[in-house]
PDB file of C-alpha atoms and ligand atoms in Angstrom:
ATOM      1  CA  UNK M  84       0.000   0.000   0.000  1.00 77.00           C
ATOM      2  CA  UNK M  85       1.456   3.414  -0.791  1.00 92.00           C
ATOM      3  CA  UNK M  86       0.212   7.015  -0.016  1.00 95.00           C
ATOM      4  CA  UNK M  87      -1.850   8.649  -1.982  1.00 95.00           C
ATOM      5  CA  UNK M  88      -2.554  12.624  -2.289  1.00 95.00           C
ATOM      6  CA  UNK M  89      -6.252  13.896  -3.096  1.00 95.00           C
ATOM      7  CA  UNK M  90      -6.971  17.501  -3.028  1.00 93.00           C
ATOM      8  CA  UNK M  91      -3.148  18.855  -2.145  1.00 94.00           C
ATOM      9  CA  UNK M  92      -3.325  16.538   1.222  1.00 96.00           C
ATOM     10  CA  UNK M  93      -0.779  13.319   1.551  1.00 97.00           C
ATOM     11  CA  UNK M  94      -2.652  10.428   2.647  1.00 97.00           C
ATOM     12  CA  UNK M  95      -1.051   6.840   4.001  1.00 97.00           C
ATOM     13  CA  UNK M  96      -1.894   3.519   4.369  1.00 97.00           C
ATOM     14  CA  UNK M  97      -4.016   2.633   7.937  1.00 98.00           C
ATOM     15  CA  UNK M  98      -6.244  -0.231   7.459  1.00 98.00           C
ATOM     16  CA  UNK M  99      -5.719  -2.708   5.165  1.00 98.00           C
ATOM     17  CA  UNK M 100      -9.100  -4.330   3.799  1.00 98.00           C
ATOM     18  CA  UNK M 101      -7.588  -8.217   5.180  1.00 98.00           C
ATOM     19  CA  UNK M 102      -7.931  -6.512   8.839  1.00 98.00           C
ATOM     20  CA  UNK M 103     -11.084  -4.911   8.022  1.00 98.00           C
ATOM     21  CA  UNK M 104     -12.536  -8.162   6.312  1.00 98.00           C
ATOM     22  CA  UNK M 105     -11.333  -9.751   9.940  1.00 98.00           C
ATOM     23  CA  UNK M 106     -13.450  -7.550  12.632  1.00 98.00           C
ATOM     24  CA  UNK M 107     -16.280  -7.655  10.099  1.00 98.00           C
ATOM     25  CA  UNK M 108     -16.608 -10.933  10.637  1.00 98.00           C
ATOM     26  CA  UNK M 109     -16.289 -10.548  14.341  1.00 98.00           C
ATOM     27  CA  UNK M 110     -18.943  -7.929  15.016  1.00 98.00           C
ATOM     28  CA  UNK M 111     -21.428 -10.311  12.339  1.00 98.00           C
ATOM     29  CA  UNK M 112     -20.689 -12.653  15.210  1.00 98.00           C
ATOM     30  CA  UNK M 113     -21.375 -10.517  18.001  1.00 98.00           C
ATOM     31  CA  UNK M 114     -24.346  -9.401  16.405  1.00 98.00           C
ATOM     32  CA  UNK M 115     -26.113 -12.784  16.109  1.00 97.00           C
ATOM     33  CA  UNK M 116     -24.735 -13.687  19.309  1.00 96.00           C
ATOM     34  CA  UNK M 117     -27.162 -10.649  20.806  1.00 96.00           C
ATOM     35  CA  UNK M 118     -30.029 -11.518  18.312  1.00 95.00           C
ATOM     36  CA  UNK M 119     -30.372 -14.655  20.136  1.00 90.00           C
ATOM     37  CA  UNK M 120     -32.142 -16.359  18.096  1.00 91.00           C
ATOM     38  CA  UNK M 121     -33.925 -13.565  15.926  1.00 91.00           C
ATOM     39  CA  UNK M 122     -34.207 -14.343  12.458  1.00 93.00           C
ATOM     40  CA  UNK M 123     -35.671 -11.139  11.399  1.00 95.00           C
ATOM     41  CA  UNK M 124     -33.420  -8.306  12.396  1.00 97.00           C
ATOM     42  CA  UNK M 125     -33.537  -4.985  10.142  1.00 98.00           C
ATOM     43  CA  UNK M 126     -30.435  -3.542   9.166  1.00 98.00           C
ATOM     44  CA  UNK M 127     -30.545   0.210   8.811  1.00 97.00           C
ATOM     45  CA  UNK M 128     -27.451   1.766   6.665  1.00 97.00           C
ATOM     46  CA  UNK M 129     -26.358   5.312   7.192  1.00 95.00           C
ATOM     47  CA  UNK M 130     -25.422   6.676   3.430  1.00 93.00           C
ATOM     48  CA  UNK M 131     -23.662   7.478   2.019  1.00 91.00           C
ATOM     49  CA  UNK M 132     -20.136   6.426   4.368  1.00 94.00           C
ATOM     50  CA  UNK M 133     -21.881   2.894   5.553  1.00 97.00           C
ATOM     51  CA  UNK M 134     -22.469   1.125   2.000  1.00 97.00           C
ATOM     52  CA  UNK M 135     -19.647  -0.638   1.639  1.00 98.00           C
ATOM     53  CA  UNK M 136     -19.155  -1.667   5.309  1.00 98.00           C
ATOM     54  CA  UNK M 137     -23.234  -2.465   5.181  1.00 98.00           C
ATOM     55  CA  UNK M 138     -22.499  -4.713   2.284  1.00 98.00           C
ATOM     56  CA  UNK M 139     -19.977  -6.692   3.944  1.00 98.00           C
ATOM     57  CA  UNK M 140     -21.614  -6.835   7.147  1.00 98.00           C
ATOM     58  CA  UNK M 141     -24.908  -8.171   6.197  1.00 98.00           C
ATOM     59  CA  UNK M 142     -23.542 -10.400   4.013  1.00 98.00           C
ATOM     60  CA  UNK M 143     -21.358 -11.746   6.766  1.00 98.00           C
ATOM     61  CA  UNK M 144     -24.138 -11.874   9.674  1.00 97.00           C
ATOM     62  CA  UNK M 145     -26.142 -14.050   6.719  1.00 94.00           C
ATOM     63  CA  UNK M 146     -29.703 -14.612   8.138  1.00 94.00           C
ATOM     64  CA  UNK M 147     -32.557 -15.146   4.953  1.00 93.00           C
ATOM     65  CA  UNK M 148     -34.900 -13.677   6.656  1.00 95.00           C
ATOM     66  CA  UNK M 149     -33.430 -10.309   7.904  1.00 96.00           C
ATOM     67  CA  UNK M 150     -34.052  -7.109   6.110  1.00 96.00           C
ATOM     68  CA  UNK M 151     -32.005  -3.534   4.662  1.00 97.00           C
ATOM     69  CA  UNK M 152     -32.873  -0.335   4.414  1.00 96.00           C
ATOM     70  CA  UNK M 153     -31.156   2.852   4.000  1.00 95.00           C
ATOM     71  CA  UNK M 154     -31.630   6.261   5.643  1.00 93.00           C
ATOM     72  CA  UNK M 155     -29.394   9.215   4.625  1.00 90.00           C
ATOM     73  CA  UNK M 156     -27.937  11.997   6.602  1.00 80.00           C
ATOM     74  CA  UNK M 157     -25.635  14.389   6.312  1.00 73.00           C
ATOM     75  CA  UNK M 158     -23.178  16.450   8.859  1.00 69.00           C
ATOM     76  CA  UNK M 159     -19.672  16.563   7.383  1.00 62.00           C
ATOM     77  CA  UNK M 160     -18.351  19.554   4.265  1.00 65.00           C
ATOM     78  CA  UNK M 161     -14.675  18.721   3.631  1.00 65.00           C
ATOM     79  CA  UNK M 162     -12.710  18.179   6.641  1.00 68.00           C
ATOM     80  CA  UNK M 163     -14.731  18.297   9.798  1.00 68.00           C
ATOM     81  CA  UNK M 164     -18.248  18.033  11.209  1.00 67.00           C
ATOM     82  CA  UNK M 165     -20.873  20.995  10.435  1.00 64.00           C
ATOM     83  CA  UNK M 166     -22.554  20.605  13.910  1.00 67.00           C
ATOM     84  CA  UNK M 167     -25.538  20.275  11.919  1.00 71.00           C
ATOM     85  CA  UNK M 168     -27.910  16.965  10.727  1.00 73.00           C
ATOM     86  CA  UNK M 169     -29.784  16.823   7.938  1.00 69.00           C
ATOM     87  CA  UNK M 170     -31.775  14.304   6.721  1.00 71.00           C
ATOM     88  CA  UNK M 171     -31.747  13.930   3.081  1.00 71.00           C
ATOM     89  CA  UNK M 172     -33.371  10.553   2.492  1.00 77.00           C
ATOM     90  CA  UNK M 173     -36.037   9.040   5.506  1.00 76.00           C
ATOM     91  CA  UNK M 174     -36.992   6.140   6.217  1.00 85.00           C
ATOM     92  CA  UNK M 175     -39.493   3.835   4.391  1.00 87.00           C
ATOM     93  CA  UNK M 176     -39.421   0.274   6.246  1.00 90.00           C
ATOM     94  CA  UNK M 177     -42.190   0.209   9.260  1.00 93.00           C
ATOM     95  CA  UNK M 178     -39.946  -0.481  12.472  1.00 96.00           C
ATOM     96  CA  UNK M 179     -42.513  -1.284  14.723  1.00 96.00           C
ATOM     97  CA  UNK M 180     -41.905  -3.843  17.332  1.00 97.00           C
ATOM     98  CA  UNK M 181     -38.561  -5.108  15.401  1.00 97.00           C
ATOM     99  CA  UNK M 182     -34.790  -5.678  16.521  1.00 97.00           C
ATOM    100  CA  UNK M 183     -32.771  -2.649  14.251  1.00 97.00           C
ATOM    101  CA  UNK M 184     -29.376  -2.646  13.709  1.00 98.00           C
ATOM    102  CA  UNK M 185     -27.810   0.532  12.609  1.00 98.00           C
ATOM    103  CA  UNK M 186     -24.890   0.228  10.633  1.00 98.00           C
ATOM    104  CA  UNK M 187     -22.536   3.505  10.129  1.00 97.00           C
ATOM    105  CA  UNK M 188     -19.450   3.656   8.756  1.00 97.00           C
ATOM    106  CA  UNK M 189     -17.932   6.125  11.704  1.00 97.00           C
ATOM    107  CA  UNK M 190     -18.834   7.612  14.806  1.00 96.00           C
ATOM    108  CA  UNK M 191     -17.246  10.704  14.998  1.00 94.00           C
ATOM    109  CA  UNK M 192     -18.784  13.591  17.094  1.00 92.00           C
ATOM    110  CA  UNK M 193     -21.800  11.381  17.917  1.00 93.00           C
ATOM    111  CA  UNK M 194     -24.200  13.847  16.744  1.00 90.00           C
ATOM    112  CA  UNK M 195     -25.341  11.968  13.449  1.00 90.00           C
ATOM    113  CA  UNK M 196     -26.059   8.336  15.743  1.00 94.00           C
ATOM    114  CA  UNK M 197     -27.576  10.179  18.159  1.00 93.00           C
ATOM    115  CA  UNK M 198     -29.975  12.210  16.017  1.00 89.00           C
ATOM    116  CA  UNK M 199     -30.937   8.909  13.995  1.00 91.00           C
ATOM    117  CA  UNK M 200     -31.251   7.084  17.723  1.00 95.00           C
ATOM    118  CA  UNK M 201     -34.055   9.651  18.228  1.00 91.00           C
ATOM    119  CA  UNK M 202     -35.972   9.841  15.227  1.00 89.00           C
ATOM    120  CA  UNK M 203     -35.817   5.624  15.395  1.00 93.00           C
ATOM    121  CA  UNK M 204     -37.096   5.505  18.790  1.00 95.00           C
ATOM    122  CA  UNK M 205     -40.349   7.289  17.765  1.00 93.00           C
ATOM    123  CA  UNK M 206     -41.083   4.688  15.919  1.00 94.00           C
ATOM    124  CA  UNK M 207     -41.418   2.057  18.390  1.00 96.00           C
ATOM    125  CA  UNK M 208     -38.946  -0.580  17.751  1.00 97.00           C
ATOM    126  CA  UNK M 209     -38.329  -3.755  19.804  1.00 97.00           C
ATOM    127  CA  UNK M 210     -34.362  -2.548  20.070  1.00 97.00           C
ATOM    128  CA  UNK M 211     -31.757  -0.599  18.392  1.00 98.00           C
ATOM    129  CA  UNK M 212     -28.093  -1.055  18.307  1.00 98.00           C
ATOM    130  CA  UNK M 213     -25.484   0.743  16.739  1.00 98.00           C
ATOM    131  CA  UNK M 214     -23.146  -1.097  14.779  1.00 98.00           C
ATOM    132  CA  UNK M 215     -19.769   1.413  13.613  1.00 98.00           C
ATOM    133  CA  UNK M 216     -16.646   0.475  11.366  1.00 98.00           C
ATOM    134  CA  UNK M 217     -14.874   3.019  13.264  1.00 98.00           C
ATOM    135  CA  UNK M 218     -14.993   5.119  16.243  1.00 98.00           C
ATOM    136  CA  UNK M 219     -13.248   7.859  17.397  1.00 97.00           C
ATOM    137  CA  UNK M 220     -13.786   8.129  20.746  1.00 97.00           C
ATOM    138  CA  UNK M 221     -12.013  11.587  21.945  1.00 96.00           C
ATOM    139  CA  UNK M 222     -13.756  13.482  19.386  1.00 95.00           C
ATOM    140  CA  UNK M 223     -17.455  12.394  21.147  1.00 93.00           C
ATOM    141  CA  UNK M 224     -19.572  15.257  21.657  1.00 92.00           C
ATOM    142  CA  UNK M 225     -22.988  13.265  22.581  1.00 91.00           C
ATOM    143  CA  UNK M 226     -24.124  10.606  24.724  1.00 93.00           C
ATOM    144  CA  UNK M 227     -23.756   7.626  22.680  1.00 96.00           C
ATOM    145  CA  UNK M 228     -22.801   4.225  23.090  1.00 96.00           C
ATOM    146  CA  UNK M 229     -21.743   2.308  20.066  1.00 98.00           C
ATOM    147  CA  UNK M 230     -22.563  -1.953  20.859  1.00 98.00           C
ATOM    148  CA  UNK M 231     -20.350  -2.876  17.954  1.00 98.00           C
ATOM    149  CA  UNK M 232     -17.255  -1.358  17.005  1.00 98.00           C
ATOM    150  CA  UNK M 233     -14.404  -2.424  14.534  1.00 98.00           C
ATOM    151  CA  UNK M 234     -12.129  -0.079  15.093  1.00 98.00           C
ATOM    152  CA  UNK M 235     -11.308   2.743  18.011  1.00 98.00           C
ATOM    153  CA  UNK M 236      -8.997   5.253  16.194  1.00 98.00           C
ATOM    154  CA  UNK M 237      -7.690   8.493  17.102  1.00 97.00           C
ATOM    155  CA  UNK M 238      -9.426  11.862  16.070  1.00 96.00           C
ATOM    156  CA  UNK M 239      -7.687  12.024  12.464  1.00 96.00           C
ATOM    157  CA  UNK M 240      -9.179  12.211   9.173  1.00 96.00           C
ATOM    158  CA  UNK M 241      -9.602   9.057   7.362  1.00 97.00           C
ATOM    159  CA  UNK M 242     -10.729   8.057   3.787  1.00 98.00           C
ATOM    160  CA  UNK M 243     -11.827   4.833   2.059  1.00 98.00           C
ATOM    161  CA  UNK M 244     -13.589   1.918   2.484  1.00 98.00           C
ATOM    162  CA  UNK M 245     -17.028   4.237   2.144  1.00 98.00           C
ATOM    163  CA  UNK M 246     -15.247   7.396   3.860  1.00 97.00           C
ATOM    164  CA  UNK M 247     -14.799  10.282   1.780  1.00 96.00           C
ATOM    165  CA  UNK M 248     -13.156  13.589   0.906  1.00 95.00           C
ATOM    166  CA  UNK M 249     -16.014  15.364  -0.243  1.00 92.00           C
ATOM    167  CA  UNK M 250     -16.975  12.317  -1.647  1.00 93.00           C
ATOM    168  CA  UNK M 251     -14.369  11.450  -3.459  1.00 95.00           C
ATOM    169  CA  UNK M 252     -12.442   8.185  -2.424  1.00 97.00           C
ATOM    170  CA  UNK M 253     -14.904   6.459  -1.089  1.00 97.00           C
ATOM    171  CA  UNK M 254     -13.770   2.997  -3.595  1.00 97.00           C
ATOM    172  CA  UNK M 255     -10.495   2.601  -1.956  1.00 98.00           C
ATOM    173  CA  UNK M 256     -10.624  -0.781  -1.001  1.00 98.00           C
ATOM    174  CA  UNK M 257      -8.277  -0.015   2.344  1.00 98.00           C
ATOM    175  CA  UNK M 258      -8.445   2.626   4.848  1.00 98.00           C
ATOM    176  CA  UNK M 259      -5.934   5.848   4.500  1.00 98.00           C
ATOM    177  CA  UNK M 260      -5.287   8.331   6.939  1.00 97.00           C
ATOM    178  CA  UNK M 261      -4.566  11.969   6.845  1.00 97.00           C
ATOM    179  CA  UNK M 262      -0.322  12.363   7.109  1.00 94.00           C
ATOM    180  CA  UNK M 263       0.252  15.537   8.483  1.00 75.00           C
ATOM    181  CA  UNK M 264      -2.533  17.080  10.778  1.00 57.00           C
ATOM    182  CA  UNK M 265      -1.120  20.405  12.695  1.00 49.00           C
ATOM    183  CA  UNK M 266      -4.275  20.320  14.677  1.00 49.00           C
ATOM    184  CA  UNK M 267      -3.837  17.408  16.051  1.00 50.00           C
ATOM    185  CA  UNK M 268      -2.606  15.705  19.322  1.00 47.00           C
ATOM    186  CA  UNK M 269      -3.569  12.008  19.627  1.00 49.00           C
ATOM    187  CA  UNK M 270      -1.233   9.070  18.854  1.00 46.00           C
ATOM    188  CA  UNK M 271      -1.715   7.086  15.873  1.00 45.00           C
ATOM    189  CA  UNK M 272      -2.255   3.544  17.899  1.00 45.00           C
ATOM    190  CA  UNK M 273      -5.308   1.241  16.859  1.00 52.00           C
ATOM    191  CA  UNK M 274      -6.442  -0.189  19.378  1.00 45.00           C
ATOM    192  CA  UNK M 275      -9.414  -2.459  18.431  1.00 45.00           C
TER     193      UNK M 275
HETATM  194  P1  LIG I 200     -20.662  12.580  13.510  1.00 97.34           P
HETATM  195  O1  LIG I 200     -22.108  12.994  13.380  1.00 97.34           O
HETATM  196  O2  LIG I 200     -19.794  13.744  13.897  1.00 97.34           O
HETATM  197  O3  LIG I 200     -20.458  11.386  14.404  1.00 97.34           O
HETATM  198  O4  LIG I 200     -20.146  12.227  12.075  1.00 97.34           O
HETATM  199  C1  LIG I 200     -20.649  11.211  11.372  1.00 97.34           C
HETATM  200  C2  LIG I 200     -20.356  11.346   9.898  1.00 97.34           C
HETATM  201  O5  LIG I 200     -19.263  12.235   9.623  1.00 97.34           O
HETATM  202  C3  LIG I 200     -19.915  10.010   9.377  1.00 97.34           C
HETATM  203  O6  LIG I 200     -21.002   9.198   9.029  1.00 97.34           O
HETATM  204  C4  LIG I 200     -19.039  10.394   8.206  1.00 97.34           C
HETATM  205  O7  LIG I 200     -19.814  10.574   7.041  1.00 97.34           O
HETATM  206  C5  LIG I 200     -18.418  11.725   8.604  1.00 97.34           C
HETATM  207  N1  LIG I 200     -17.022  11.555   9.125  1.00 97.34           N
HETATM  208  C6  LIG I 200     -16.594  11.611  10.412  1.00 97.34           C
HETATM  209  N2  LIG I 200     -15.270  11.423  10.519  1.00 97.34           N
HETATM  210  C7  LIG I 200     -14.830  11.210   9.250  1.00 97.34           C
HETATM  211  C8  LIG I 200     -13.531  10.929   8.695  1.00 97.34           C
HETATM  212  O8  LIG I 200     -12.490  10.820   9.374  1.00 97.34           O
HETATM  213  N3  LIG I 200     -13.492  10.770   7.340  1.00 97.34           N
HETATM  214  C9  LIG I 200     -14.592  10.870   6.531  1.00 97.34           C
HETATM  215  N4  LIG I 200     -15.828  11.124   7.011  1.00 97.34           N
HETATM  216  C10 LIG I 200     -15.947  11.304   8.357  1.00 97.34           C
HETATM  217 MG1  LIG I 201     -19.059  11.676   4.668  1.00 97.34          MG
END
């Protein structure tokens, strides 16, 4: 894997897709693990960023009888969070009285899941879990619990996989992370 440079910024190698293929097949198995028994689960995915990780992941968790649907919001312009939630595409799957999984492809400031976690609730499901790729943890802003995560990486930008820079890059098939960040102070350790 070698950088790459999209818009002026240097990129490099984070997350190869081998490691990502590997916790996507451990949070499938968490997953069913919880749905004890459930056949019928319904898979929301947050688009655009989930798609790809959606695809794998239901795919991997493999029950006939579960369902996907796709909700769209959007927070980020370029580099960081707007603060704000839109939602650009609702929801058209009746909820009511089911086990929902969300699936997102990053929890960053929180604000997105928690927003969704809301407008979900009012619609009386049995349960709702979050299921994220990746989560950055120091960059939370809300009160939100993710159940599955794949990843726990530090508050730097990160493209691929689904992630993108102003959606471009979204078809790289392993995760790249921003090489030079002056504004920032974590480590670069994954800790999964
Ligand atoms: P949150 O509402 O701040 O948690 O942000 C959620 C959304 O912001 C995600 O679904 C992504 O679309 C976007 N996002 C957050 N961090 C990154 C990143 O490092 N790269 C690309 N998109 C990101
Ligand atoms: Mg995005």
């Amino acid at each position: 894997m070698k950088k790459i440079t999209l818009q002026g910024l240097e990129f490099e190698p984070y997350i190869s897709h081998e490691e990502i293929a590997k916790q996507v097949k451990r949070v499938a198995a968490e997953i069913i693990d919880d749905l004890d028994g459930d056949q019928e689960p319904i898979f929301i995915c947050v688009l655009n960023g989930a798609f790809i990780f959606a695809a794998d992941l239901y795919r991997e968790v493999n029950l006939p009888h579960s369902q996907i649907t796709f909700i769209r919001f959007k927070s980020y312009d370029g580099l960081s969070s707007t603060g704000e939630i839109r939602e650009v595409m609702g929801l058209t799957t009746d909820i009511t009285g089911r086990n929902i999984i969300i699936i997102e492809d990053i929890v960053d400031t929180g604000t997105t899941a928690a927003e969704l976690i809301d407008v979900l609730s009012k619609q009386n499901p049995q349960s709702i879990k979050l299921a994220t790729l990746l989560f950055k943890p120091n960059s939370l802003l809300n009160q939100v619990t993710p159940d599955y995560v794949g990843f726990n990486i530090p508050s730097k930008f990160i493209i691929g996989y689904g992630l993108d820079l102003d959606e471009e890059a979204r078809n790289l098939k392993d995760i790249y992370i921003l090489s030079k960040d002056k504004y920032d102070t974590d480590d670069m350790n994954l800790c999964m």
